[in-house]
mmCIF file of N, CA and C in Angstrom:
data_model
loop_
_atom_site.group_PDB
_atom_site.id
_atom_site.type_symbol
_atom_site.label_atom_id
_atom_site.label_comp_id
_atom_site.label_asym_id
_atom_site.label_seq_id
_atom_site.Cartn_x
_atom_site.Cartn_y
_atom_site.Cartn_z
ATOM 1 N N UNK A 28 18.005 -35.492 26.244
ATOM 2 C CA UNK A 28 18.716 -34.256 25.969
ATOM 3 C C UNK A 28 20.035 -34.265 26.725
ATOM 4 N N UNK A 29 21.117 -33.993 26.037
ATOM 5 C CA UNK A 29 22.429 -33.964 26.663
ATOM 6 C C UNK A 29 22.638 -32.637 27.385
ATOM 7 N N UNK A 30 23.307 -32.722 28.527
ATOM 8 C CA UNK A 30 23.568 -31.534 29.329
ATOM 9 C C UNK A 30 25.052 -31.468 29.659
ATOM 10 N N UNK A 31 25.713 -30.369 29.304
ATOM 11 C CA UNK A 31 27.119 -30.180 29.637
ATOM 12 C C UNK A 31 27.262 -29.930 31.133
ATOM 13 N N UNK A 32 28.340 -30.458 31.700
ATOM 14 C CA UNK A 32 28.655 -30.282 33.114
ATOM 15 C C UNK A 32 30.080 -29.754 33.194
ATOM 16 N N UNK A 33 30.285 -28.763 34.061
ATOM 17 C CA UNK A 33 31.647 -28.248 34.232
ATOM 18 C C UNK A 33 31.863 -27.809 35.672
ATOM 19 N N UNK A 34 33.136 -27.732 36.041
ATOM 20 C CA UNK A 34 33.529 -27.311 37.375
ATOM 21 C C UNK A 34 34.689 -26.332 37.273
ATOM 22 N N UNK A 35 34.608 -25.246 38.027
ATOM 23 C CA UNK A 35 35.718 -24.288 38.083
ATOM 24 C C UNK A 35 36.895 -24.870 38.864
ATOM 25 N N UNK A 36 36.669 -25.976 39.591
ATOM 26 C CA UNK A 36 37.726 -26.603 40.379
ATOM 27 C C UNK A 36 38.505 -27.647 39.601
ATOM 28 N N UNK A 37 38.239 -27.740 38.317
ATOM 29 C CA UNK A 37 38.966 -28.634 37.421
ATOM 30 C C UNK A 37 39.457 -27.789 36.251
ATOM 31 N N UNK A 38 40.537 -28.215 35.590
ATOM 32 C CA UNK A 38 41.043 -27.397 34.484
ATOM 33 C C UNK A 38 39.973 -27.118 33.433
ATOM 34 N N UNK A 39 39.983 -25.903 32.944
ATOM 35 C CA UNK A 39 39.035 -25.483 31.912
ATOM 36 C C UNK A 39 39.233 -26.340 30.666
ATOM 37 N N UNK A 40 38.125 -26.756 30.070
ATOM 38 C CA UNK A 40 38.196 -27.517 28.824
ATOM 39 C C UNK A 40 38.761 -26.621 27.729
ATOM 40 N N UNK A 41 39.702 -27.160 26.987
ATOM 41 C CA UNK A 41 40.264 -26.420 25.861
ATOM 42 C C UNK A 41 39.846 -27.125 24.590
ATOM 43 N N UNK A 42 39.354 -26.370 23.666
ATOM 44 C CA UNK A 42 38.889 -26.966 22.427
ATOM 45 C C UNK A 42 37.411 -27.270 22.487
ATOM 46 N N UNK A 43 36.910 -27.903 21.451
ATOM 47 C CA UNK A 43 35.477 -28.172 21.352
ATOM 48 C C UNK A 43 35.073 -29.432 22.122
ATOM 49 N N UNK A 44 35.085 -29.332 23.449
ATOM 50 C CA UNK A 44 34.696 -30.454 24.296
ATOM 51 C C UNK A 44 34.153 -29.931 25.606
ATOM 52 N N UNK A 45 33.450 -30.792 26.305
ATOM 53 C CA UNK A 45 32.918 -30.471 27.632
ATOM 54 C C UNK A 45 33.702 -31.254 28.665
ATOM 55 N N UNK A 46 33.801 -30.718 29.882
ATOM 56 C CA UNK A 46 34.432 -31.480 30.956
ATOM 57 C C UNK A 46 33.660 -32.773 31.185
ATOM 58 N N UNK A 47 32.339 -32.704 31.061
ATOM 59 C CA UNK A 47 31.490 -33.885 31.165
ATOM 60 C C UNK A 47 30.174 -33.599 30.470
ATOM 61 N N UNK A 48 29.477 -34.671 30.128
ATOM 62 C CA UNK A 48 28.151 -34.569 29.527
ATOM 63 C C UNK A 48 27.253 -35.600 30.200
ATOM 64 N N UNK A 49 26.091 -35.111 30.651
ATOM 65 C CA UNK A 49 25.096 -36.038 31.176
ATOM 66 C C UNK A 49 24.159 -36.408 30.037
ATOM 67 N N UNK A 50 23.999 -37.701 29.847
ATOM 68 C CA UNK A 50 23.082 -38.239 28.853
ATOM 69 C C UNK A 50 22.242 -39.293 29.554
ATOM 70 N N UNK A 51 20.974 -38.990 29.727
ATOM 71 C CA UNK A 51 20.046 -39.853 30.453
ATOM 72 C C UNK A 51 20.585 -40.140 31.852
ATOM 73 N N UNK A 52 20.843 -41.397 32.147
ATOM 74 C CA UNK A 52 21.282 -41.778 33.497
ATOM 75 C C UNK A 52 22.791 -41.966 33.604
ATOM 76 N N UNK A 53 23.542 -41.415 32.639
ATOM 77 C CA UNK A 53 24.995 -41.562 32.648
ATOM 78 C C UNK A 53 25.674 -40.195 32.590
ATOM 79 N N UNK A 54 26.814 -40.111 33.244
ATOM 80 C CA UNK A 54 27.668 -38.927 33.191
ATOM 81 C C UNK A 54 28.992 -39.357 32.576
ATOM 82 N N UNK A 55 29.298 -38.814 31.410
ATOM 83 C CA UNK A 55 30.531 -39.122 30.699
ATOM 84 C C UNK A 55 31.547 -38.024 31.012
ATOM 85 N N UNK A 56 32.592 -38.370 31.749
ATOM 86 C CA UNK A 56 33.599 -37.393 32.158
ATOM 87 C C UNK A 56 34.789 -37.486 31.212
ATOM 88 N N UNK A 57 35.108 -36.365 30.581
ATOM 89 C CA UNK A 57 36.244 -36.323 29.659
ATOM 90 C C UNK A 57 37.538 -36.641 30.386
ATOM 91 N N UNK A 58 38.507 -37.112 29.617
ATOM 92 C CA UNK A 58 39.811 -37.428 30.183
ATOM 93 C C UNK A 58 40.429 -36.226 30.868
ATOM 94 N N UNK A 59 40.987 -36.487 32.028
ATOM 95 C CA UNK A 59 41.675 -35.445 32.790
ATOM 96 C C UNK A 59 43.152 -35.808 32.889
ATOM 97 N N UNK A 60 43.991 -34.811 32.684
ATOM 98 C CA UNK A 60 45.433 -34.958 32.880
ATOM 99 C C UNK A 60 45.799 -34.197 34.150
ATOM 100 N N UNK A 61 47.025 -34.343 34.637
ATOM 101 C CA UNK A 61 47.384 -33.744 35.925
ATOM 102 C C UNK A 61 47.670 -32.242 35.882
ATOM 103 N N UNK A 62 46.699 -31.489 35.377
ATOM 104 C CA UNK A 62 46.844 -30.031 35.346
ATOM 105 C C UNK A 62 46.356 -29.436 36.653
ATOM 106 N N UNK A 63 47.097 -28.488 37.151
ATOM 107 C CA UNK A 63 46.664 -27.697 38.294
ATOM 108 C C UNK A 63 45.646 -26.691 37.761
ATOM 109 N N UNK A 64 44.408 -26.708 38.260
ATOM 110 C CA UNK A 64 43.388 -25.795 37.723
ATOM 111 C C UNK A 64 43.753 -24.322 37.877
ATOM 112 N N UNK A 65 44.543 -23.993 38.880
ATOM 113 C CA UNK A 65 44.904 -22.597 39.129
ATOM 114 C C UNK A 65 45.946 -22.080 38.138
ATOM 115 N N UNK A 66 46.870 -22.962 37.730
ATOM 116 C CA UNK A 66 47.963 -22.515 36.868
ATOM 117 C C UNK A 66 47.837 -22.997 35.426
ATOM 118 N N UNK A 67 47.075 -24.071 35.230
ATOM 119 C CA UNK A 67 46.973 -24.657 33.896
ATOM 120 C C UNK A 67 48.205 -25.438 33.503
ATOM 121 N N UNK A 68 49.085 -25.690 34.464
ATOM 122 C CA UNK A 68 50.330 -26.422 34.193
ATOM 123 C C UNK A 68 50.292 -27.797 34.851
ATOM 124 N N UNK A 69 51.055 -28.719 34.270
ATOM 125 C CA UNK A 69 51.191 -30.059 34.849
ATOM 126 C C UNK A 69 51.812 -29.912 36.239
ATOM 127 N N UNK A 70 51.234 -30.616 37.218
ATOM 128 C CA UNK A 70 51.785 -30.549 38.570
ATOM 129 C C UNK A 70 53.169 -31.187 38.593
ATOM 130 N N UNK A 71 53.990 -30.661 39.451
ATOM 131 C CA UNK A 71 55.326 -31.228 39.607
ATOM 132 C C UNK A 71 55.235 -32.478 40.459
ATOM 133 N N UNK A 72 56.210 -33.341 40.307
ATOM 134 C CA UNK A 72 56.248 -34.542 41.120
ATOM 135 C C UNK A 72 56.241 -35.803 40.286
ATOM 136 N N UNK A 73 56.257 -36.906 40.999
ATOM 137 C CA UNK A 73 56.330 -38.202 40.351
ATOM 138 C C UNK A 73 54.961 -38.632 39.819
ATOM 139 N N UNK A 74 54.896 -39.832 39.282
ATOM 140 C CA UNK A 74 53.654 -40.320 38.684
ATOM 141 C C UNK A 74 52.548 -40.443 39.730
ATOM 142 N N UNK A 75 52.884 -40.741 40.974
ATOM 143 C CA UNK A 75 51.864 -40.810 42.028
ATOM 144 C C UNK A 75 51.234 -39.436 42.238
ATOM 145 N N UNK A 76 52.048 -38.398 42.331
ATOM 146 C CA UNK A 76 51.534 -37.032 42.509
ATOM 147 C C UNK A 76 50.666 -36.634 41.322
ATOM 148 N N UNK A 77 51.114 -36.983 40.125
ATOM 149 C CA UNK A 77 50.332 -36.642 38.937
ATOM 150 C C UNK A 77 49.003 -37.393 38.920
ATOM 151 N N UNK A 78 49.008 -38.640 39.343
ATOM 152 C CA UNK A 78 47.765 -39.423 39.357
ATOM 153 C C UNK A 78 46.791 -38.879 40.396
ATOM 154 N N UNK A 79 47.295 -38.483 41.554
ATOM 155 C CA UNK A 79 46.419 -37.864 42.562
ATOM 156 C C UNK A 79 45.781 -36.585 42.016
ATOM 157 N N UNK A 80 46.535 -35.793 41.245
ATOM 158 C CA UNK A 80 45.971 -34.566 40.660
ATOM 159 C C UNK A 80 44.883 -34.905 39.644
ATOM 160 N N UNK A 81 45.109 -35.944 38.855
ATOM 161 C CA UNK A 81 44.077 -36.384 37.910
ATOM 162 C C UNK A 81 42.797 -36.710 38.673
ATOM 163 N N UNK A 82 42.927 -37.434 39.796
ATOM 164 C CA UNK A 82 41.745 -37.790 40.574
ATOM 165 C C UNK A 82 41.095 -36.574 41.228
ATOM 166 N N UNK A 83 41.881 -35.586 41.623
ATOM 167 C CA UNK A 83 41.301 -34.352 42.160
ATOM 168 C C UNK A 83 40.469 -33.651 41.079
ATOM 169 N N UNK A 84 40.992 -33.618 39.863
ATOM 170 C CA UNK A 84 40.263 -32.997 38.754
ATOM 171 C C UNK A 84 38.989 -33.774 38.433
ATOM 172 N N UNK A 85 39.104 -35.093 38.408
ATOM 173 C CA UNK A 85 37.929 -35.926 38.143
ATOM 174 C C UNK A 85 36.875 -35.758 39.237
ATOM 175 N N UNK A 86 37.308 -35.712 40.486
ATOM 176 C CA UNK A 86 36.379 -35.556 41.611
ATOM 177 C C UNK A 86 35.591 -34.260 41.477
ATOM 178 N N UNK A 87 36.251 -33.190 41.062
ATOM 179 C CA UNK A 87 35.576 -31.892 40.907
ATOM 180 C C UNK A 87 34.500 -31.960 39.832
ATOM 181 N N UNK A 88 34.798 -32.619 38.725
ATOM 182 C CA UNK A 88 33.815 -32.719 37.646
ATOM 183 C C UNK A 88 32.670 -33.639 38.059
ATOM 184 N N UNK A 89 33.000 -34.766 38.686
ATOM 185 C CA UNK A 89 31.949 -35.658 39.175
ATOM 186 C C UNK A 89 31.021 -34.922 40.139
ATOM 187 N N UNK A 90 31.590 -34.156 41.064
ATOM 188 C CA UNK A 90 30.789 -33.409 42.042
ATOM 189 C C UNK A 90 29.867 -32.410 41.337
ATOM 190 N N UNK A 91 30.405 -31.719 40.328
ATOM 191 C CA UNK A 91 29.581 -30.760 39.585
ATOM 192 C C UNK A 91 28.415 -31.461 38.891
ATOM 193 N N UNK A 92 28.612 -32.726 38.564
ATOM 194 C CA UNK A 92 27.558 -33.507 37.935
ATOM 195 C C UNK A 92 26.688 -34.265 38.917
ATOM 196 N N UNK A 93 26.912 -34.036 40.218
ATOM 197 C CA UNK A 93 26.107 -34.702 41.236
ATOM 198 C C UNK A 93 26.493 -36.145 41.483
ATOM 199 N N UNK A 94 27.699 -36.513 41.154
ATOM 200 C CA UNK A 94 28.172 -37.883 41.310
ATOM 201 C C UNK A 94 29.466 -37.915 42.118
ATOM 202 N N UNK A 95 29.902 -39.119 42.459
ATOM 203 C CA UNK A 95 31.164 -39.319 43.173
ATOM 204 C C UNK A 95 31.833 -40.572 42.621
ATOM 205 N N UNK A 96 32.999 -40.896 43.147
ATOM 206 C CA UNK A 96 33.698 -42.094 42.680
ATOM 207 C C UNK A 96 32.874 -43.355 42.924
ATOM 208 N N UNK A 97 32.008 -43.344 43.914
ATOM 209 C CA UNK A 97 31.151 -44.510 44.203
ATOM 210 C C UNK A 97 30.175 -44.785 43.058
ATOM 211 N N UNK A 98 29.924 -43.787 42.205
ATOM 212 C CA UNK A 98 28.979 -43.934 41.107
ATOM 213 C C UNK A 98 29.650 -44.300 39.782
ATOM 214 N N UNK A 99 30.969 -44.378 39.773
ATOM 215 C CA UNK A 99 31.709 -44.643 38.540
ATOM 216 C C UNK A 99 31.577 -46.122 38.167
ATOM 217 N N UNK A 100 31.212 -46.366 36.899
ATOM 218 C CA UNK A 100 31.032 -47.739 36.429
ATOM 219 C C UNK A 100 32.091 -48.164 35.411
ATOM 220 N N UNK A 101 32.787 -47.208 34.805
ATOM 221 C CA UNK A 101 33.789 -47.534 33.783
ATOM 222 C C UNK A 101 34.843 -46.444 33.739
ATOM 223 N N UNK A 102 36.095 -46.860 33.600
ATOM 224 C CA UNK A 102 37.188 -45.908 33.428
ATOM 225 C C UNK A 102 38.102 -46.380 32.305
ATOM 226 N N UNK A 103 38.830 -45.441 31.772
ATOM 227 C CA UNK A 103 39.935 -45.757 30.866
ATOM 228 C C UNK A 103 41.148 -44.995 31.374
ATOM 229 N N UNK A 104 42.242 -45.705 31.552
ATOM 230 C CA UNK A 104 43.500 -45.117 32.010
ATOM 231 C C UNK A 104 44.463 -45.129 30.824
ATOM 232 N N UNK A 105 44.989 -43.965 30.509
ATOM 233 C CA UNK A 105 45.957 -43.822 29.428
ATOM 234 C C UNK A 105 47.310 -43.507 30.056
ATOM 235 N N UNK A 106 48.313 -44.300 29.749
ATOM 236 C CA UNK A 106 49.656 -44.104 30.303
ATOM 237 C C UNK A 106 50.654 -43.832 29.180
ATOM 238 N N UNK A 107 51.543 -42.884 29.414
ATOM 239 C CA UNK A 107 52.619 -42.632 28.468
ATOM 240 C C UNK A 107 53.687 -43.718 28.575
ATOM 241 N N UNK A 108 53.750 -44.390 29.723
ATOM 242 C CA UNK A 108 54.741 -45.446 29.953
ATOM 243 C C UNK A 108 54.110 -46.523 30.825
ATOM 244 N N UNK A 109 53.943 -47.711 30.287
ATOM 245 C CA UNK A 109 53.321 -48.801 31.027
ATOM 246 C C UNK A 109 54.144 -49.198 32.256
ATOM 247 N N UNK A 110 55.390 -48.769 32.336
ATOM 248 C CA UNK A 110 56.192 -49.013 33.539
ATOM 249 C C UNK A 110 55.621 -48.283 34.750
ATOM 250 N N UNK A 111 54.765 -47.291 34.519
ATOM 251 C CA UNK A 111 54.106 -46.559 35.610
ATOM 252 C C UNK A 111 52.856 -47.282 36.120
ATOM 253 N N UNK A 112 52.489 -48.393 35.505
ATOM 254 C CA UNK A 112 51.222 -49.065 35.815
ATOM 255 C C UNK A 112 51.050 -49.377 37.301
ATOM 256 N N UNK A 113 52.053 -49.960 37.935
ATOM 257 C CA UNK A 113 51.912 -50.388 39.333
ATOM 258 C C UNK A 113 51.627 -49.209 40.249
ATOM 259 N N UNK A 114 52.353 -48.117 40.091
ATOM 260 C CA UNK A 114 52.146 -46.950 40.939
ATOM 261 C C UNK A 114 50.780 -46.330 40.664
ATOM 262 N N UNK A 115 50.430 -46.169 39.397
ATOM 263 C CA UNK A 115 49.123 -45.610 39.044
ATOM 264 C C UNK A 115 48.014 -46.509 39.578
ATOM 265 N N UNK A 116 48.181 -47.810 39.461
ATOM 266 C CA UNK A 116 47.182 -48.756 39.947
ATOM 267 C C UNK A 116 46.988 -48.638 41.462
ATOM 268 N N UNK A 117 48.084 -48.452 42.189
ATOM 269 C CA UNK A 117 47.985 -48.288 43.649
ATOM 270 C C UNK A 117 47.213 -47.018 44.004
ATOM 271 N N UNK A 118 47.527 -45.913 43.341
ATOM 272 C CA UNK A 118 46.815 -44.655 43.592
ATOM 273 C C UNK A 118 45.352 -44.824 43.187
ATOM 274 N N UNK A 119 45.109 -45.366 42.017
ATOM 275 C CA UNK A 119 43.760 -45.593 41.504
ATOM 276 C C UNK A 119 42.928 -46.371 42.526
ATOM 277 N N UNK A 120 43.491 -47.438 43.044
ATOM 278 C CA UNK A 120 42.784 -48.284 43.997
ATOM 279 C C UNK A 120 42.387 -47.576 45.274
ATOM 280 N N UNK A 121 43.100 -46.511 45.634
ATOM 281 C CA UNK A 121 42.790 -45.782 46.867
ATOM 282 C C UNK A 121 41.533 -44.923 46.737
ATOM 283 N N UNK A 122 41.026 -44.753 45.521
ATOM 284 C CA UNK A 122 39.841 -43.916 45.295
ATOM 285 C C UNK A 122 38.548 -44.720 45.138
ATOM 286 N N UNK A 123 38.644 -46.031 45.098
ATOM 287 C CA UNK A 123 37.470 -46.862 44.861
ATOM 288 C C UNK A 123 37.334 -47.950 45.913
ATOM 289 N N UNK A 124 36.102 -48.410 46.077
ATOM 290 C CA UNK A 124 35.810 -49.567 46.913
ATOM 291 C C UNK A 124 34.985 -50.539 46.058
ATOM 292 N N UNK A 125 34.961 -51.800 46.432
ATOM 293 C CA UNK A 125 34.171 -52.760 45.650
ATOM 294 C C UNK A 125 32.697 -52.395 45.653
ATOM 295 N N UNK A 126 31.986 -52.657 44.600
ATOM 296 C CA UNK A 126 32.480 -53.245 43.356
ATOM 297 C C UNK A 126 33.239 -52.190 42.546
ATOM 298 N N UNK A 127 34.420 -52.561 42.108
ATOM 299 C CA UNK A 127 35.258 -51.629 41.363
ATOM 300 C C UNK A 127 34.683 -51.396 39.960
ATOM 301 N N UNK A 128 34.962 -50.217 39.383
ATOM 302 C CA UNK A 128 34.504 -49.969 38.018
ATOM 303 C C UNK A 128 35.203 -50.907 37.029
ATOM 304 N N UNK A 129 34.555 -51.149 35.910
ATOM 305 C CA UNK A 129 35.241 -51.799 34.798
ATOM 306 C C UNK A 129 36.325 -50.836 34.325
ATOM 307 N N UNK A 130 37.407 -51.383 33.756
ATOM 308 C CA UNK A 130 38.518 -50.499 33.390
ATOM 309 C C UNK A 130 39.304 -51.062 32.226
ATOM 310 N N UNK A 131 39.807 -50.158 31.419
ATOM 311 C CA UNK A 131 40.808 -50.486 30.410
ATOM 312 C C UNK A 131 42.017 -49.608 30.701
ATOM 313 N N UNK A 132 43.197 -50.155 30.503
ATOM 314 C CA UNK A 132 44.434 -49.390 30.657
ATOM 315 C C UNK A 132 45.255 -49.593 29.396
ATOM 316 N N UNK A 133 45.667 -48.491 28.786
ATOM 317 C CA UNK A 133 46.436 -48.579 27.552
ATOM 318 C C UNK A 133 47.642 -47.652 27.607
ATOM 319 N N UNK A 134 48.693 -48.082 26.950
ATOM 320 C CA UNK A 134 49.860 -47.223 26.777
ATOM 321 C C UNK A 134 49.695 -46.486 25.451
ATOM 322 N N UNK A 135 49.959 -45.190 25.491
ATOM 323 C CA UNK A 135 49.810 -44.357 24.302
ATOM 324 C C UNK A 135 51.128 -43.670 23.980
ATOM 325 N N UNK A 136 51.266 -43.227 22.738
ATOM 326 C CA UNK A 136 52.508 -42.589 22.316
ATOM 327 C C UNK A 136 52.721 -41.237 22.982
ATOM 328 N N UNK A 137 51.617 -40.510 23.192
ATOM 329 C CA UNK A 137 51.750 -39.172 23.770
ATOM 330 C C UNK A 137 50.409 -38.718 24.299
ATOM 331 N N UNK A 138 50.441 -37.925 25.375
ATOM 332 C CA UNK A 138 49.236 -37.359 25.977
ATOM 333 C C UNK A 138 49.311 -35.835 25.917
ATOM 334 N N UNK A 139 48.167 -35.151 26.046
ATOM 335 C CA UNK A 139 48.184 -33.686 26.013
ATOM 336 C C UNK A 139 49.164 -33.106 27.034
ATOM 337 N N UNK A 140 49.858 -32.072 26.605
ATOM 338 C CA UNK A 140 50.832 -31.358 27.445
ATOM 339 C C UNK A 140 51.916 -32.286 27.972
ATOM 340 N N UNK A 141 52.138 -33.395 27.264
ATOM 341 C CA UNK A 141 53.136 -34.394 27.644
ATOM 342 C C UNK A 141 52.904 -34.968 29.039
ATOM 343 N N UNK A 142 51.645 -35.038 29.434
ATOM 344 C CA UNK A 142 51.299 -35.669 30.714
ATOM 345 C C UNK A 142 51.709 -37.131 30.676
ATOM 346 N N UNK A 143 51.862 -37.719 31.842
ATOM 347 C CA UNK A 143 52.213 -39.134 31.937
ATOM 348 C C UNK A 143 50.998 -40.021 32.140
ATOM 349 N N UNK A 144 49.855 -39.403 32.545
ATOM 350 C CA UNK A 144 48.646 -40.169 32.805
ATOM 351 C C UNK A 144 47.425 -39.330 32.470
ATOM 352 N N UNK A 145 46.399 -39.992 31.932
ATOM 353 C CA UNK A 145 45.094 -39.376 31.692
ATOM 354 C C UNK A 145 44.049 -40.436 32.015
ATOM 355 N N UNK A 146 42.946 -40.010 32.623
ATOM 356 C CA UNK A 146 41.872 -40.934 32.970
ATOM 357 C C UNK A 146 40.537 -40.303 32.605
ATOM 358 N N UNK A 147 39.671 -41.106 31.979
ATOM 359 C CA UNK A 147 38.293 -40.671 31.774
ATOM 360 C C UNK A 147 37.368 -41.629 32.525
ATOM 361 N N UNK A 148 36.098 -41.225 32.711
ATOM 362 C CA UNK A 148 35.176 -42.010 33.510
ATOM 363 C C UNK A 148 33.759 -41.916 32.981
ATOM 364 N N UNK A 149 32.994 -42.945 33.304
ATOM 365 C CA UNK A 149 31.552 -42.927 33.094
ATOM 366 C C UNK A 149 30.925 -43.242 34.455
ATOM 367 N N UNK A 150 30.002 -42.377 34.887
ATOM 368 C CA UNK A 150 29.299 -42.580 36.148
ATOM 369 C C UNK A 150 27.812 -42.765 35.876
ATOM 370 N N UNK A 151 27.162 -43.479 36.767
ATOM 371 C CA UNK A 151 25.746 -43.790 36.601
ATOM 372 C C UNK A 151 24.900 -43.045 37.637
ATOM 373 N N UNK A 152 23.674 -42.743 37.258
ATOM 374 C CA UNK A 152 22.710 -42.139 38.174
ATOM 375 C C UNK A 152 21.737 -43.181 38.709
ATOM 376 N N UNK A 153 21.958 -44.442 38.397
ATOM 377 C CA UNK A 153 21.064 -45.512 38.881
ATOM 378 C C UNK A 153 21.409 -45.919 40.298
#
């Protein structure tokens, strides 16, 4: 049975989606963009600041689901500009320790609210 997971410390889901869904021993966390949960607006600052906000949002949803970054097994990073890869990668690396999650990184034409970065995650309960 699937169970929706949400956190008031992460931006409210808009549209027909959940912030995360637990299915058996996995927690599927929807993509997060750098929205400030209090204002609903993209945080100001460079790509590093935006990436840190994405991780703050992800951390809140993971916590609501009883997980942390240590439990993440797979991520997908969506970038509006692949030129941001090095900075995003440096910030990303500061949130994980080995063994690192599997990851895909793709450049996309556009992200919600014209964000520069979006990340989704899958965490395990094993």
